[in-house]
Amino acid sequence: MEAGKNMHCRLFSVQGNKFVASCSLFPQINTCINRIDHLKSVQAMTTMTGDPYQKVTVLSPSNDVVAIGTTNNDVHLLHYPSLSRAAPVLEISAGELFDISFSAASVAIASSTNIFIYNLHEDKAPHENILKAKNPAASPDASGTNTPVEQGKGIPSSSKSSKKKKPSKSQSGANGVVVEAQLESLELATTLVRPKLPKNGSAITSFRAVRYHPNNWTTLYAVLNSTSRGSRVQRKAHIVKYEWTPKLRTWTITGTCRIGEGSITCFEISGDGAFLAYGASDCSIGIVDSRKLSPLLKILGAHEFPSTTLRFNTDRSLLVSCSADNSVRIVTVPEKFDDRGSTTLVVFVALLSLLLAVLTQLYFQGYLNPAVLSATTNDTHE
């Protein structure tokens, strides 16, 4: 680290071919990871001043490009699995970098103040990835071990002044080895600004996350946290749905959803695009219908600390959330939701918490026999 070397981007191979008996609660979990191998490490960051670190890691839908976001507000696009550089470094000059999301045609980068959308294709077509172009311009290390990524920087520019290197056919380098290309630059197609939300007044807003719909690249979702200061600080969170309007050639807001009090700390979309999941600063996690933006499920007190990440499994039958309290929670996602399911669950948990609070208060004031409180607590747990 003192010498300016930090192989922070690491590639591992995870093998899980040992089957174990499924538990009754989660029959979907029936494999056991029995081997994790380190394959390669690279340094993508160009400077190590100020103790920077890698904070965002996202793999493209085609599994051929990985995006690395750092606390220096830089985004690095690397070929996967070679981890050689695929494009110059993107420097995000506005706000604090929070999230990255790929579609088949572009990459969206969310900072606290803007969402920057870069085109990955010469013809904007979603079926051919320009980052898969190959030529002898770059030579990844053949050994596949600890090798710094070749450096290169690209500052976001307007779509008129930006020029990209056209993809060429696959070419062979020395000894017939096919090597991967590095683009000259990426086209900054759109910059989204923070919208004014209804009934939000003069609150200070900040983008927190962004996700493309996995099956429809003309739809994306953004998380917007807001803070208003008055007699007391109030925090709110909204999910905003954007859709691309071809005639206007712009992104239009087509829906918003307020997620209670507090801020959203992590955000995800299911593989089929049906559900949105979030973790909030009040330690709750929830699921929202992506089409209607209607709440489907909310679990209060899912962790002792707010969730830091969450993921659906491949068939979205499970939602896994993790927290800084060193806990992992696995939630079974119903195949169908009752329209009143979310409200019923929240009200039930709230009433249960209120009942326990009242009983505890009566106990400490000497109005309640300890045996009654113990029996009531046991009944609620059962």
PDB file of C-alpha atoms in Angstrom, residues 177-303:
ATOM      1  CA  VAL A 177      -3.442 -15.303 -28.825  1.00  0.00           C
ATOM      2  CA  VAL A 178      -6.589 -13.199 -29.200  1.00  0.00           C
ATOM      3  CA  VAL A 179      -6.326 -10.017 -27.128  1.00  0.00           C
ATOM      4  CA  GLU A 180      -9.021  -7.575 -26.099  1.00  0.00           C
ATOM      5  CA  ALA A 181      -9.500  -3.988 -27.178  1.00  0.00           C
ATOM      6  CA  GLN A 182      -9.639  -0.823 -25.107  1.00  0.00           C
ATOM      7  CA  LEU A 183     -12.117   1.772 -26.344  1.00  0.00           C
ATOM      8  CA  GLU A 184     -10.941   5.332 -26.885  1.00  0.00           C
ATOM      9  CA  SER A 185     -13.959   6.737 -24.995  1.00  0.00           C
ATOM     10  CA  LEU A 186     -17.600   6.166 -24.157  1.00  0.00           C
ATOM     11  CA  GLU A 187     -20.445   8.410 -25.263  1.00  0.00           C
ATOM     12  CA  LEU A 188     -22.246  10.247 -22.462  1.00  0.00           C
ATOM     13  CA  ALA A 189     -25.791   9.999 -23.814  1.00  0.00           C
ATOM     14  CA  THR A 190     -27.909  11.370 -20.961  1.00  0.00           C
ATOM     15  CA  THR A 191     -27.545  13.065 -17.598  1.00  0.00           C
ATOM     16  CA  LEU A 192     -30.539  12.792 -15.267  1.00  0.00           C
ATOM     17  CA  VAL A 193     -30.937  15.388 -12.532  1.00  0.00           C
ATOM     18  CA  ARG A 194     -32.726  15.011  -9.225  1.00  0.00           C
ATOM     19  CA  PRO A 195     -36.470  15.451  -9.788  1.00  0.00           C
ATOM     20  CA  LYS A 196     -38.839  17.433  -7.597  1.00  0.00           C
ATOM     21  CA  LEU A 197     -41.035  14.937  -5.778  1.00  0.00           C
ATOM     22  CA  PRO A 198     -44.639  15.589  -4.731  1.00  0.00           C
ATOM     23  CA  LYS A 199     -45.164  16.750  -1.129  1.00  0.00           C
ATOM     24  CA  ASN A 200     -41.413  16.896  -0.616  1.00  0.00           C
ATOM     25  CA  GLY A 201     -41.132  20.660  -0.249  1.00  0.00           C
ATOM     26  CA  SER A 202     -37.605  22.039  -0.023  1.00  0.00           C
ATOM     27  CA  ALA A 203     -36.077  18.785   1.176  1.00  0.00           C
ATOM     28  CA  ILE A 204     -32.493  18.029   0.144  1.00  0.00           C
ATOM     29  CA  THR A 205     -32.532  15.007  -2.168  1.00  0.00           C
ATOM     30  CA  SER A 206     -29.855  12.528  -3.193  1.00  0.00           C
ATOM     31  CA  PHE A 207     -29.737   9.591  -5.604  1.00  0.00           C
ATOM     32  CA  ARG A 208     -28.766   6.387  -3.793  1.00  0.00           C
ATOM     33  CA  ALA A 209     -29.175   3.550  -6.309  1.00  0.00           C
ATOM     34  CA  VAL A 210     -30.079   2.771  -9.923  1.00  0.00           C
ATOM     35  CA  ARG A 211     -31.248  -0.420 -11.640  1.00  0.00           C
ATOM     36  CA  TYR A 212     -32.189  -1.194 -15.232  1.00  0.00           C
ATOM     37  CA  HIS A 213     -35.095  -3.542 -15.832  1.00  0.00           C
ATOM     38  CA  PRO A 214     -33.294  -6.786 -16.795  1.00  0.00           C
ATOM     39  CA  ASN A 215     -35.665  -7.560 -19.688  1.00  0.00           C
ATOM     40  CA  ASN A 216     -36.426  -4.039 -20.869  1.00  0.00           C
ATOM     41  CA  TRP A 217     -33.502  -1.625 -21.192  1.00  0.00           C
ATOM     42  CA  THR A 218     -35.915   1.295 -21.829  1.00  0.00           C
ATOM     43  CA  THR A 219     -36.992   1.160 -18.159  1.00  0.00           C
ATOM     44  CA  LEU A 220     -34.856   1.992 -15.153  1.00  0.00           C
ATOM     45  CA  TYR A 221     -35.493   2.557 -11.453  1.00  0.00           C
ATOM     46  CA  ALA A 222     -33.751   5.017  -9.162  1.00  0.00           C
ATOM     47  CA  VAL A 223     -33.766   5.464  -5.403  1.00  0.00           C
ATOM     48  CA  LEU A 224     -34.006   9.023  -4.146  1.00  0.00           C
ATOM     49  CA  ASN A 225     -33.422   9.790  -0.450  1.00  0.00           C
ATOM     50  CA  SER A 226     -34.454  13.157   0.948  1.00  0.00           C
ATOM     51  CA  THR A 227     -33.779  15.075   4.153  1.00  0.00           C
ATOM     52  CA  SER A 228     -35.779  18.035   5.420  1.00  0.00           C
ATOM     53  CA  ARG A 229     -34.751  20.135   8.402  1.00  0.00           C
ATOM     54  CA  GLY A 230     -37.180  21.924  10.641  1.00  0.00           C
ATOM     55  CA  SER A 231     -38.049  21.425  14.267  1.00  0.00           C
ATOM     56  CA  ARG A 232     -36.709  17.907  13.689  1.00  0.00           C
ATOM     57  CA  VAL A 233     -34.857  16.152  10.888  1.00  0.00           C
ATOM     58  CA  GLN A 234     -37.153  14.116   8.626  1.00  0.00           C
ATOM     59  CA  ARG A 235     -35.895  11.532   6.170  1.00  0.00           C
ATOM     60  CA  LYS A 236     -37.905  10.017   3.346  1.00  0.00           C
ATOM     61  CA  ALA A 237     -37.143   7.574   0.543  1.00  0.00           C
ATOM     62  CA  HIS A 238     -38.739   7.259  -2.887  1.00  0.00           C
ATOM     63  CA  ILE A 239     -38.407   4.791  -5.743  1.00  0.00           C
ATOM     64  CA  VAL A 240     -38.667   6.573  -9.100  1.00  0.00           C
ATOM     65  CA  LYS A 241     -39.484   4.781 -12.360  1.00  0.00           C
ATOM     66  CA  TYR A 242     -38.090   6.173 -15.614  1.00  0.00           C
ATOM     67  CA  GLU A 243     -39.024   5.100 -19.150  1.00  0.00           C
ATOM     68  CA  TRP A 244     -37.288   6.035 -22.378  1.00  0.00           C
ATOM     69  CA  THR A 245     -39.481   8.046 -24.757  1.00  0.00           C
ATOM     70  CA  PRO A 246     -38.184   7.511 -28.320  1.00  0.00           C
ATOM     71  CA  LYS A 247     -40.073  10.451 -29.857  1.00  0.00           C
ATOM     72  CA  LEU A 248     -38.724  12.894 -27.299  1.00  0.00           C
ATOM     73  CA  ARG A 249     -35.420  11.049 -26.979  1.00  0.00           C
ATOM     74  CA  THR A 250     -35.476  11.528 -23.248  1.00  0.00           C
ATOM     75  CA  TRP A 251     -36.125   9.650 -20.005  1.00  0.00           C
ATOM     76  CA  THR A 252     -39.545  10.388 -18.517  1.00  0.00           C
ATOM     77  CA  ILE A 253     -40.712   9.719 -14.957  1.00  0.00           C
ATOM     78  CA  THR A 254     -43.730   7.391 -15.135  1.00  0.00           C
ATOM     79  CA  GLY A 255     -44.192   6.588 -11.458  1.00  0.00           C
ATOM     80  CA  THR A 256     -42.999   7.186  -7.911  1.00  0.00           C
ATOM     81  CA  CYS A 257     -43.391   5.263  -4.678  1.00  0.00           C
ATOM     82  CA  ARG A 258     -42.670   6.533  -1.182  1.00  0.00           C
ATOM     83  CA  ILE A 259     -41.033   4.004   1.146  1.00  0.00           C
ATOM     84  CA  GLY A 260     -42.000   5.108   4.652  1.00  0.00           C
ATOM     85  CA  GLU A 261     -39.729   7.081   6.954  1.00  0.00           C
ATOM     86  CA  GLY A 262     -35.950   6.901   6.812  1.00  0.00           C
ATOM     87  CA  SER A 263     -33.536   6.352   3.929  1.00  0.00           C
ATOM     88  CA  ILE A 264     -32.962   3.388   1.610  1.00  0.00           C
ATOM     89  CA  THR A 265     -29.514   1.875   2.101  1.00  0.00           C
ATOM     90  CA  CYS A 266     -29.543  -0.861  -0.585  1.00  0.00           C
ATOM     91  CA  PHE A 267     -31.669  -1.738  -3.603  1.00  0.00           C
ATOM     92  CA  GLU A 268     -32.130  -4.650  -6.016  1.00  0.00           C
ATOM     93  CA  ILE A 269     -34.393  -5.958  -8.792  1.00  0.00           C
ATOM     94  CA  SER A 270     -35.315  -9.596  -9.370  1.00  0.00           C
ATOM     95  CA  GLY A 271     -33.985 -11.479 -12.384  1.00  0.00           C
ATOM     96  CA  ASP A 272     -37.337 -11.374 -14.170  1.00  0.00           C
ATOM     97  CA  GLY A 273     -37.864  -7.710 -13.296  1.00  0.00           C
ATOM     98  CA  ALA A 274     -41.114  -8.361 -11.404  1.00  0.00           C
ATOM     99  CA  PHE A 275     -39.995  -7.292  -7.927  1.00  0.00           C
ATOM    100  CA  LEU A 276     -37.919  -4.506  -6.414  1.00  0.00           C
ATOM    101  CA  ALA A 277     -36.306  -5.072  -3.016  1.00  0.00           C
ATOM    102  CA  TYR A 278     -34.882  -2.524  -0.619  1.00  0.00           C
ATOM    103  CA  GLY A 279     -33.215  -2.239   2.760  1.00  0.00           C
ATOM    104  CA  ALA A 280     -33.914   0.853   4.842  1.00  0.00           C
ATOM    105  CA  SER A 281     -32.215   2.811   7.603  1.00  0.00           C
ATOM    106  CA  ASP A 282     -34.920   1.731  10.063  1.00  0.00           C
ATOM    107  CA  CYS A 283     -33.500  -1.826   9.733  1.00  0.00           C
ATOM    108  CA  SER A 284     -36.477  -3.008   7.662  1.00  0.00           C
ATOM    109  CA  ILE A 285     -36.449  -4.765   4.289  1.00  0.00           C
ATOM    110  CA  GLY A 286     -39.265  -4.749   1.769  1.00  0.00           C
ATOM    111  CA  ILE A 287     -40.493  -5.813  -1.658  1.00  0.00           C
ATOM    112  CA  VAL A 288     -42.279  -3.595  -4.197  1.00  0.00           C
ATOM    113  CA  ASP A 289     -44.136  -4.489  -7.398  1.00  0.00           C
ATOM    114  CA  SER A 290     -41.991  -3.085 -10.218  1.00  0.00           C
ATOM    115  CA  ARG A 291     -44.891  -2.429 -12.580  1.00  0.00           C
ATOM    116  CA  LYS A 292     -47.337  -0.715 -10.219  1.00  0.00           C
ATOM    117  CA  LEU A 293     -44.734   0.489  -7.708  1.00  0.00           C
ATOM    118  CA  SER A 294     -47.029  -0.807  -4.971  1.00  0.00           C
ATOM    119  CA  PRO A 295     -45.581  -2.204  -1.684  1.00  0.00           C
ATOM    120  CA  LEU A 296     -45.995  -5.974  -1.378  1.00  0.00           C
ATOM    121  CA  LEU A 297     -44.063  -6.930   1.733  1.00  0.00           C
ATOM    122  CA  LYS A 298     -42.280  -5.179   4.576  1.00  0.00           C
ATOM    123  CA  ILE A 299     -40.399  -6.836   7.435  1.00  0.00           C
ATOM    124  CA  LEU A 300     -39.678  -4.552  10.366  1.00  0.00           C
ATOM    125  CA  GLY A 301     -36.520  -5.130  12.377  1.00  0.00           C
ATOM    126  CA  ALA A 302     -35.018  -7.517   9.834  1.00  0.00           C
ATOM    127  CA  HIS A 303     -31.544  -6.720  11.214  1.00  0.00           C
TER     128      HIS A 303
END
